[in-house]
CSV table of C-alpha atoms and ligand atoms in Angstrom, one decimal:
chain,number,residue,atom,x,y,z
A,1,MET,CA,-5.2,183.3,123.0
A,2,ASP,CA,-7.2,183.7,126.3
A,3,PHE,CA,-5.0,184.3,129.3
A,4,PRO,CA,-5.9,183.1,132.8
A,5,LYS,CA,-7.5,185.9,134.8
A,6,ASN,CA,-4.8,185.9,137.5
A,7,VAL,CA,-2.1,186.6,134.8
A,8,ILE,CA,-3.9,189.6,133.6
A,9,GLU,CA,-4.6,190.8,137.2
A,10,GLN,CA,-1.0,190.4,138.2
A,11,LEU,CA,0.3,192.4,135.2
A,12,ALA,CA,-2.3,195.1,135.7
A,13,ALA,CA,-1.5,195.5,139.4
A,14,ALA,CA,2.3,195.3,138.8
A,15,LYS,CA,4.5,198.5,139.4
A,16,ARG,CA,7.8,196.7,138.8
A,17,VAL,CA,8.1,194.6,135.8
A,18,ALA,CA,11.4,193.0,134.7
A,19,VAL,CA,12.1,190.8,131.7
A,20,LEU,CA,14.7,188.4,130.6
A,21,THR,CA,14.9,187.8,126.8
A,22,GLY,CA,16.9,185.3,124.6
A,23,ALA,CA,17.4,184.4,121.1
A,24,GLY,CA,13.7,183.3,120.5
A,25,ILE,CA,12.5,186.9,120.7
A,26,SER,CA,14.5,187.9,117.8
A,27,ALA,CA,13.8,184.7,115.8
A,28,GLU,CA,10.8,186.4,114.0
A,29,SER,CA,13.1,189.3,112.9
A,30,GLY,CA,15.2,186.7,111.1
A,31,VAL,CA,18.0,186.3,113.6
A,32,ALA,CA,18.9,182.6,114.0
A,33,THR,CA,18.6,181.1,117.5
A,34,PHE,CA,21.4,179.0,118.9
A,35,ARG,CA,19.6,175.9,120.0
A,36,GLY,CA,16.4,174.2,118.9
A,37,LYS,CA,15.2,173.2,115.4
A,38,ASP,CA,16.7,176.0,113.4
A,39,GLY,CA,19.4,176.8,115.8
A,40,ILE,CA,22.9,177.7,114.5
A,41,TRP,CA,24.6,175.3,116.9
A,42,ASN,CA,22.9,172.2,115.3
A,43,LYS,CA,25.8,172.5,112.9
A,44,LEU,CA,28.5,174.3,114.9
A,45,LYS,CA,29.6,173.5,118.4
A,46,PRO,CA,29.5,176.6,120.7
A,47,GLU,CA,32.8,175.9,122.2
A,48,GLU,CA,34.4,175.8,118.7
A,49,LEU,CA,33.3,179.3,118.0
A,50,ALA,CA,32.1,181.3,121.1
A,51,SER,CA,35.0,180.7,123.4
A,52,MET,CA,38.5,182.0,124.1
A,53,ASP,CA,40.0,178.7,123.3
A,54,ALA,CA,38.5,178.9,119.8
A,55,PHE,CA,39.7,182.4,119.3
A,56,LEU,CA,43.2,181.7,120.4
A,57,LYS,CA,43.3,178.6,118.2
A,58,ASN,CA,41.9,180.2,115.1
A,59,PRO,CA,41.1,183.9,115.5
A,60,SER,CA,40.5,184.5,111.8
A,61,MET,CA,37.7,181.7,111.7
A,62,VAL,CA,36.1,183.2,114.9
A,63,LEU,CA,36.2,186.8,113.6
A,64,GLU,CA,34.9,185.9,110.2
A,65,TRP,CA,31.9,184.1,111.8
A,66,TYR,CA,31.2,187.2,113.8
A,67,ASP,CA,31.6,189.4,110.7
A,68,TYR,CA,29.1,187.2,108.9
A,69,ARG,CA,26.6,187.3,111.6
A,70,ARG,CA,27.1,191.1,112.2
A,71,LYS,CA,26.3,191.7,108.5
A,72,LEU,CA,23.1,189.8,108.8
A,73,ILE,CA,22.2,191.6,112.1
A,74,ILE,CA,22.8,195.2,110.8
A,75,ASP,CA,19.8,195.2,108.6
A,76,VAL,CA,17.2,193.3,110.7
A,77,LYS,CA,14.2,195.1,112.3
A,78,PRO,CA,12.5,194.7,115.7
A,79,ASN,CA,9.3,192.5,115.6
A,80,ASN,CA,6.1,192.8,117.5
A,81,ALA,CA,7.5,191.3,120.7
A,82,HIS,CA,10.2,193.9,120.8
A,83,THR,CA,7.9,196.8,120.2
A,84,THR,CA,5.4,195.4,122.7
A,85,LEU,CA,8.1,195.4,125.5
A,86,ALA,CA,8.9,199.1,124.4
A,87,GLU,CA,5.2,200.0,125.0
A,88,MET,CA,5.2,198.3,128.2
A,89,GLU,CA,8.2,200.4,129.4
A,90,ALA,CA,6.3,203.5,128.7
A,91,ARG,CA,3.4,202.3,130.8
A,92,TYR,CA,5.1,200.8,134.0
A,93,PRO,CA,6.9,203.1,136.6
A,94,TYR,CA,9.7,200.6,136.8
A,95,PHE,CA,10.5,198.4,133.8
A,96,ALA,CA,13.8,196.8,132.8
A,97,ILE,CA,14.9,194.4,130.1
A,98,SER,CA,18.0,192.1,130.7
A,99,THR,CA,18.8,190.5,127.4
A,100,GLN,CA,21.1,187.7,126.4
A,101,ASN,CA,20.9,189.0,122.8
A,102,ILE,CA,23.7,190.8,121.2
A,103,ASP,CA,21.6,192.1,118.3
A,104,GLY,CA,20.6,195.5,119.7
A,105,LEU,CA,16.9,195.1,118.7
A,106,HIS,CA,15.4,196.1,122.0
A,107,ARG,CA,17.0,199.6,121.7
A,108,LYS,CA,16.0,199.7,118.0
A,109,ALA,CA,12.4,199.0,119.1
A,110,GLY,CA,12.6,202.0,121.5
A,111,SER,CA,13.3,200.3,124.8
A,112,GLN,CA,15.7,202.5,127.0
A,113,ASN,CA,16.3,200.4,130.2
A,114,VAL,CA,18.1,197.6,128.5
A,115,PHE,CA,20.9,195.5,130.1
A,116,GLU,CA,22.9,193.5,127.6
A,117,LEU,CA,24.2,190.6,129.6
A,118,HIS,CA,26.2,189.1,126.7
A,119,GLY,CA,27.5,192.3,125.0
A,120,ASN,CA,26.6,193.6,121.7
A,121,ILE,CA,28.0,192.3,118.2
A,122,LEU,CA,28.0,195.9,116.8
A,123,ARG,CA,30.9,196.8,119.3
A,124,ASN,CA,34.4,195.6,119.3
A,125,ARG,CA,37.0,195.7,121.9
A,126,CYS,CA,40.7,195.0,122.3
A,127,ASN,CA,41.3,191.5,123.7
A,128,GLU,CA,44.4,192.8,125.6
A,129,CYS,CA,43.6,196.3,126.9
A,130,GLY,CA,39.8,196.2,126.7
A,131,ALA,CA,39.6,199.5,124.7
A,132,ILE,CA,36.3,199.9,122.7
A,133,ILE,CA,37.1,200.2,118.9
A,134,ASP,CA,34.7,201.1,116.2
A,135,ASP,CA,35.0,200.6,112.5
A,136,VAL,CA,37.0,197.4,112.4
A,137,GLU,CA,37.5,195.6,109.1
A,138,PHE,CA,37.2,191.8,109.6
A,139,ALA,CA,37.3,190.9,105.8
A,140,LYS,CA,38.3,187.4,105.0
A,141,GLY,CA,41.9,187.0,104.2
A,142,SER,CA,42.9,190.4,105.5
A,143,PRO,CA,45.4,190.7,108.5
A,144,LEU,CA,43.9,190.4,111.9
A,145,PRO,CA,42.6,193.7,113.2
A,146,ARG,CA,44.9,195.2,115.9
A,147,CYS,CA,44.5,197.8,118.6
A,148,THR,CA,47.3,200.4,119.1
A,149,CYS,CA,48.6,198.2,122.0
A,150,ASN,CA,48.9,195.4,119.3
A,151,GLY,CA,46.1,193.2,121.0
A,152,ILE,CA,43.7,191.6,118.6
A,153,VAL,CA,40.4,193.3,118.2
A,154,ARG,CA,37.4,191.0,119.1
A,155,PRO,CA,33.6,191.5,119.2
A,156,ASP,CA,32.5,192.9,122.5
A,157,VAL,CA,30.4,189.8,123.4
A,158,VAL,CA,30.7,187.3,126.2
A,159,TRP,CA,32.0,183.9,125.4
A,160,PHE,CA,31.7,180.6,127.4
A,161,GLY,CA,33.9,180.7,130.5
A,162,GLU,CA,34.1,184.6,130.5
A,163,MET,CA,32.6,186.7,133.2
A,164,LEU,CA,29.5,188.8,132.3
A,165,PRO,CA,29.9,192.5,132.8
A,166,VAL,CA,29.6,192.8,136.6
A,167,GLU,CA,27.5,196.0,136.9
A,168,ILE,CA,25.0,194.7,134.2
A,169,LEU,CA,24.6,191.4,135.9
A,170,GLU,CA,24.3,193.0,139.4
A,171,THR,CA,21.7,195.4,138.1
A,172,SER,CA,19.8,192.5,136.4
A,173,TYR,CA,19.7,190.6,139.6
A,174,GLU,CA,18.4,193.7,141.6
A,175,LYS,CA,15.7,194.2,139.0
A,176,ALA,CA,14.7,190.5,139.2
A,177,ALA,CA,14.8,190.7,143.0
A,178,GLN,CA,12.6,193.8,143.1
A,179,ALA,CA,10.1,192.7,140.3
A,180,ASP,CA,6.4,192.1,141.0
A,181,VAL,CA,6.1,190.4,137.7
A,182,TYR,CA,9.0,188.7,135.8
A,183,LEU,CA,8.8,187.7,132.2
A,184,SER,CA,11.2,185.2,130.5
A,185,VAL,CA,10.8,185.4,126.8
A,186,GLY,CA,12.4,183.3,124.1
A,187,THR,CA,15.2,181.7,126.1
A,188,SER,CA,16.1,178.1,126.5
A,189,ALA,CA,17.2,179.0,130.0
A,190,VAL,CA,20.3,176.7,129.9
A,191,VAL,CA,23.0,179.3,129.9
A,192,TYR,CA,24.1,180.6,133.3
A,193,PRO,CA,24.1,183.0,135.1
A,194,ALA,CA,21.4,184.5,132.9
A,195,ALA,CA,19.1,181.4,133.4
A,196,GLN,CA,19.2,182.1,137.2
A,197,LEU,CA,17.5,185.5,136.9
A,198,PRO,CA,13.9,184.3,136.6
A,199,MET,CA,14.6,181.9,139.6
A,200,ALA,CA,15.9,184.8,141.6
A,201,ALA,CA,12.7,186.7,140.9
A,202,LYS,CA,10.6,183.8,141.8
A,203,GLN,CA,12.6,183.4,145.1
A,204,ASN,CA,11.9,187.1,145.9
A,205,GLY,CA,8.2,186.8,145.4
A,206,ALA,CA,7.6,187.8,141.8
A,207,PHE,CA,4.9,186.2,139.7
A,208,VAL,CA,7.0,184.6,136.9
A,209,ILE,CA,5.6,184.2,133.3
A,210,GLU,CA,7.4,182.3,130.6
A,211,ILE,CA,6.9,182.7,126.8
A,212,ASN,CA,8.5,180.2,124.5
A,213,LEU,CA,7.7,177.7,121.7
A,214,GLU,CA,8.2,174.8,124.0
A,215,PRO,CA,8.8,173.9,127.7
A,216,THR,CA,12.2,174.7,129.2
A,217,PRO,CA,14.0,173.8,132.4
A,218,LEU,CA,12.2,176.9,133.9
A,219,SER,CA,8.8,175.7,133.1
A,220,PRO,CA,8.2,173.6,136.3
A,221,TYR,CA,9.0,176.7,138.5
A,222,VAL,CA,7.1,179.5,136.8
A,223,ASP,CA,3.6,180.6,137.6
A,224,ALA,CA,2.5,180.6,134.1
A,225,SER,CA,3.8,179.4,130.7
A,226,PHE,CA,2.5,180.3,127.3
A,227,PHE,CA,3.7,178.3,124.4
A,228,GLY,CA,3.7,180.2,121.1
A,229,LYS,CA,5.6,182.8,119.1
A,230,ALA,CA,6.6,185.7,121.2
A,231,GLY,CA,5.5,188.0,118.4
A,232,ASP,CA,2.1,186.6,118.7
A,233,VAL,CA,1.8,186.0,122.5
A,234,LEU,CA,3.2,189.1,124.0
A,235,PRO,CA,1.1,191.6,121.9
A,236,GLN,CA,-2.0,189.7,122.7
A,237,LEU,CA,-1.1,189.4,126.4
A,238,TRP,CA,-0.4,193.1,126.6
A,239,ARG,CA,-3.7,194.0,124.7
A,240,GLN,CA,-5.6,192.2,127.3
A,241,VAL,CA,-3.7,193.9,130.2
A,242,LYS,CA,-4.2,197.3,128.6
A,243,GLU,CA,-8.0,196.6,128.4
A,244,ARG,CA,-8.0,195.7,132.1
A,245,LEU,CA,-6.0,198.9,133.0
A,246,ASP,CA,-8.1,201.1,130.8
A,247,ALA,CA,-11.4,199.7,132.1
B,301,LIG,C1,11.0,181.2,120.6
B,301,LIG,C2,10.8,181.5,119.3
B,301,LIG,C3,9.7,182.4,119.0
B,301,LIG,C4,12.4,180.1,119.2
B,301,LIG,N1,9.1,182.9,120.1
B,301,LIG,N2,10.4,181.6,121.6
B,301,LIG,C5,26.2,176.9,136.3
B,301,LIG,C6,25.8,175.7,135.9
B,301,LIG,C7,26.3,175.1,134.7
B,301,LIG,C8,27.2,175.8,133.9
B,301,LIG,C9,27.6,177.0,134.3
B,301,LIG,C10,27.1,177.7,135.4
B,301,LIG,N3,27.7,178.8,135.5
B,301,LIG,C11,28.4,179.1,134.5
B,301,LIG,C12,28.4,178.0,133.7
B,301,LIG,C13,29.2,177.9,132.3
B,301,LIG,C14,28.5,178.4,131.2
B,301,LIG,C15,27.1,177.8,131.1
B,301,LIG,O1,26.1,178.3,131.3
B,301,LIG,N4,27.1,176.6,130.4
B,301,LIG,C16,25.9,175.9,130.2
B,301,LIG,C17,25.6,175.9,128.6
B,301,LIG,C18,26.0,174.5,130.7
B,301,LIG,N5,28.4,179.9,131.3
B,301,LIG,C19,29.3,180.7,131.1
B,301,LIG,O2,30.4,180.3,130.7
B,301,LIG,C20,29.1,182.2,131.3
B,301,LIG,N6,30.1,182.9,132.0
B,301,LIG,C21,30.2,182.7,133.3
B,301,LIG,O3,29.5,182.0,134.0
B,301,LIG,O4,31.4,183.3,133.9
B,301,LIG,C22,31.8,183.0,135.2
B,301,LIG,C23,32.6,181.9,135.1
B,301,LIG,C24,33.9,182.0,134.5
B,301,LIG,C25,34.8,180.9,134.4
B,301,LIG,C26,34.4,179.8,134.9
B,301,LIG,C27,33.2,179.6,135.6
B,301,LIG,C28,32.4,180.7,135.7
B,301,LIG,C29,29.1,183.0,130.0
B,301,LIG,C30,28.0,182.6,129.1
B,301,LIG,C31,28.2,183.3,127.7
B,301,LIG,C32,27.2,182.8,126.7
B,301,LIG,N7,27.5,183.4,125.4
B,301,LIG,C33,26.6,183.1,124.3
B,301,LIG,C34,27.4,183.5,123.1
B,301,LIG,C35,27.3,185.1,122.8
B,301,LIG,C36,28.0,185.6,121.7
B,301,LIG,C37,27.5,185.1,120.4
B,301,LIG,O5,26.3,185.4,120.2
B,301,LIG,O6,28.1,184.6,119.7
B,301,LIG,O7,25.4,183.7,124.4
B,301,LIG,S1,26.2,181.4,124.2
B,301,LIG,C38,24.6,181.6,123.6
B,301,LIG,O8,23.6,181.1,124.5
B,301,LIG,C39,24.5,183.2,123.6
B,301,LIG,C40,23.0,183.4,124.1
B,301,LIG,O9,22.9,184.6,124.6
B,301,LIG,C41,23.0,182.2,125.2
B,301,LIG,C42,21.6,181.8,125.5
B,301,LIG,O10,20.9,181.3,124.5
B,301,LIG,P1,19.3,181.7,124.3
B,301,LIG,O11,19.1,183.2,124.1
B,301,LIG,O12,18.5,181.1,125.4
B,301,LIG,O13,19.0,181.1,122.9
B,301,LIG,P2,18.6,179.5,122.5
B,301,LIG,O14,18.9,179.3,121.1
B,301,LIG,O15,19.3,178.6,123.4
B,301,LIG,O16,17.1,179.4,122.9
B,301,LIG,C43,16.1,180.0,122.0
B,301,LIG,C44,14.8,179.8,122.7
B,301,LIG,O17,13.8,180.5,122.0
B,301,LIG,C45,14.4,178.2,122.6
B,301,LIG,O18,13.9,177.7,123.8
B,301,LIG,C46,13.3,178.3,121.5
B,301,LIG,O19,12.2,177.3,121.9
B,301,LIG,C47,12.7,179.6,121.7
B,301,LIG,N8,12.1,180.2,120.5
B,301,LIG,N9,11.6,180.9,118.4
B,301,LIG,C48,9.4,182.5,121.3
B,301,LIG,N10,9.5,183.0,117.8
B,302,LIG,ZN1,44.5,197.4,123.1
C-alpha cells in the first residue's frame, strides 16, 4: 500500500502520538469483534449481557458469558498491529494508547503507556465494595462468587450505562488534546465517550488517521482513512515512516 506523502510527513515530524484502539485490532489475533460481519452482537444484544440490568436479572448467565470469553482470551497472542504500536512507542518521545479492549493484548505486545477505558476481563471486582479480587471460579452451575462483604464478584469491565474509570478517561482526553498525530484503529466509533477521543484530538489540531476495514462515523472528519486489516496497514505505514525517519 502506498500512503500519501503528507501522512508519512506528519508521522515523521510528530513528537506526540496518541492512539485509540477497538476490537478490530484484536480480530486478527482471533478475538471476536462486537459489531460487523463476525461480531458477537449479531446474535446477542449488548444490553442483554453487558449491562447492570442484565447482571442483576441473571448474574449466572452474565458471569458464564464472561468466563467463556476469558478462557478464549487467555491464550491469544498479540498480532502485527499490536507489536507495531509497541515499536512506535519505543521511537516517539510521547506515545499513548487508549484502548476500548479488555483483552490485555497491548501490554502483552510490550506497550507500556496503555489506558484501558473499558477495564480488563482478566481482573474481577466486587460489585458492592469495589475490591479487586483475583482467582475467582465462575464455573457453570457453581454458586455465585462472593466477596468477603458478600457482594457478587464481577469482571472489572465497563458496562453500558456505567462510568468509565475517571482518571483513565481524563488522561485519554489529555493525550488526545496534546497529540500531533492521532490514530484510530479498528473501532466502529459508535460507543461513547471513547468515540469522542479522535474528535477531541482533531478539535485540538491533531492530524487524525483512521484504520478500519470499512468507513465509520469518524471517516468524514479524519484527515486520512486507510481501509484494510490493521495487521497489514499499520506495519506497512510504520515501515514507510521509519524509512523517512532514517533517511
Ligand atoms: C477491523 C478489523 C481488522 C474488524 N482491522 N479493523 C453519547 C451519545 C450516545 C450514547 C451515549 C453517549 N454517551 C454515553 C452513551 C451511552 C453508551 C453509548 O455509547 N451507547 C451507544 C452505543 C449509543 N455509553 C455508555 O454507556 C458508556 N458509559 C457512559 O457513558 O457513562 C456515563 C453515563 C452513565 C450513565 C448514563 C449516561 C452516561 C459505557 C460504554 C461501555 C461499553 N462497554 C463495552 C463492553 C465492555 C465489556 C465487554 O467486552 O463485554 O465495550 S460495549 C463494546 O463496544 C465494548 C467495546 O469496547 C465497545 C466498542 O466497540 P469497538 O471496539 O469499536 O468494536 P466493534 O465491534 O464495534 O467494531 C470493530 C471495528 O473493527 C469495526 O468497525 C470493524 O470494521 C473493524 N475491524 N476487523 C481493522 N482486522
Ligand atoms: Zn466486597
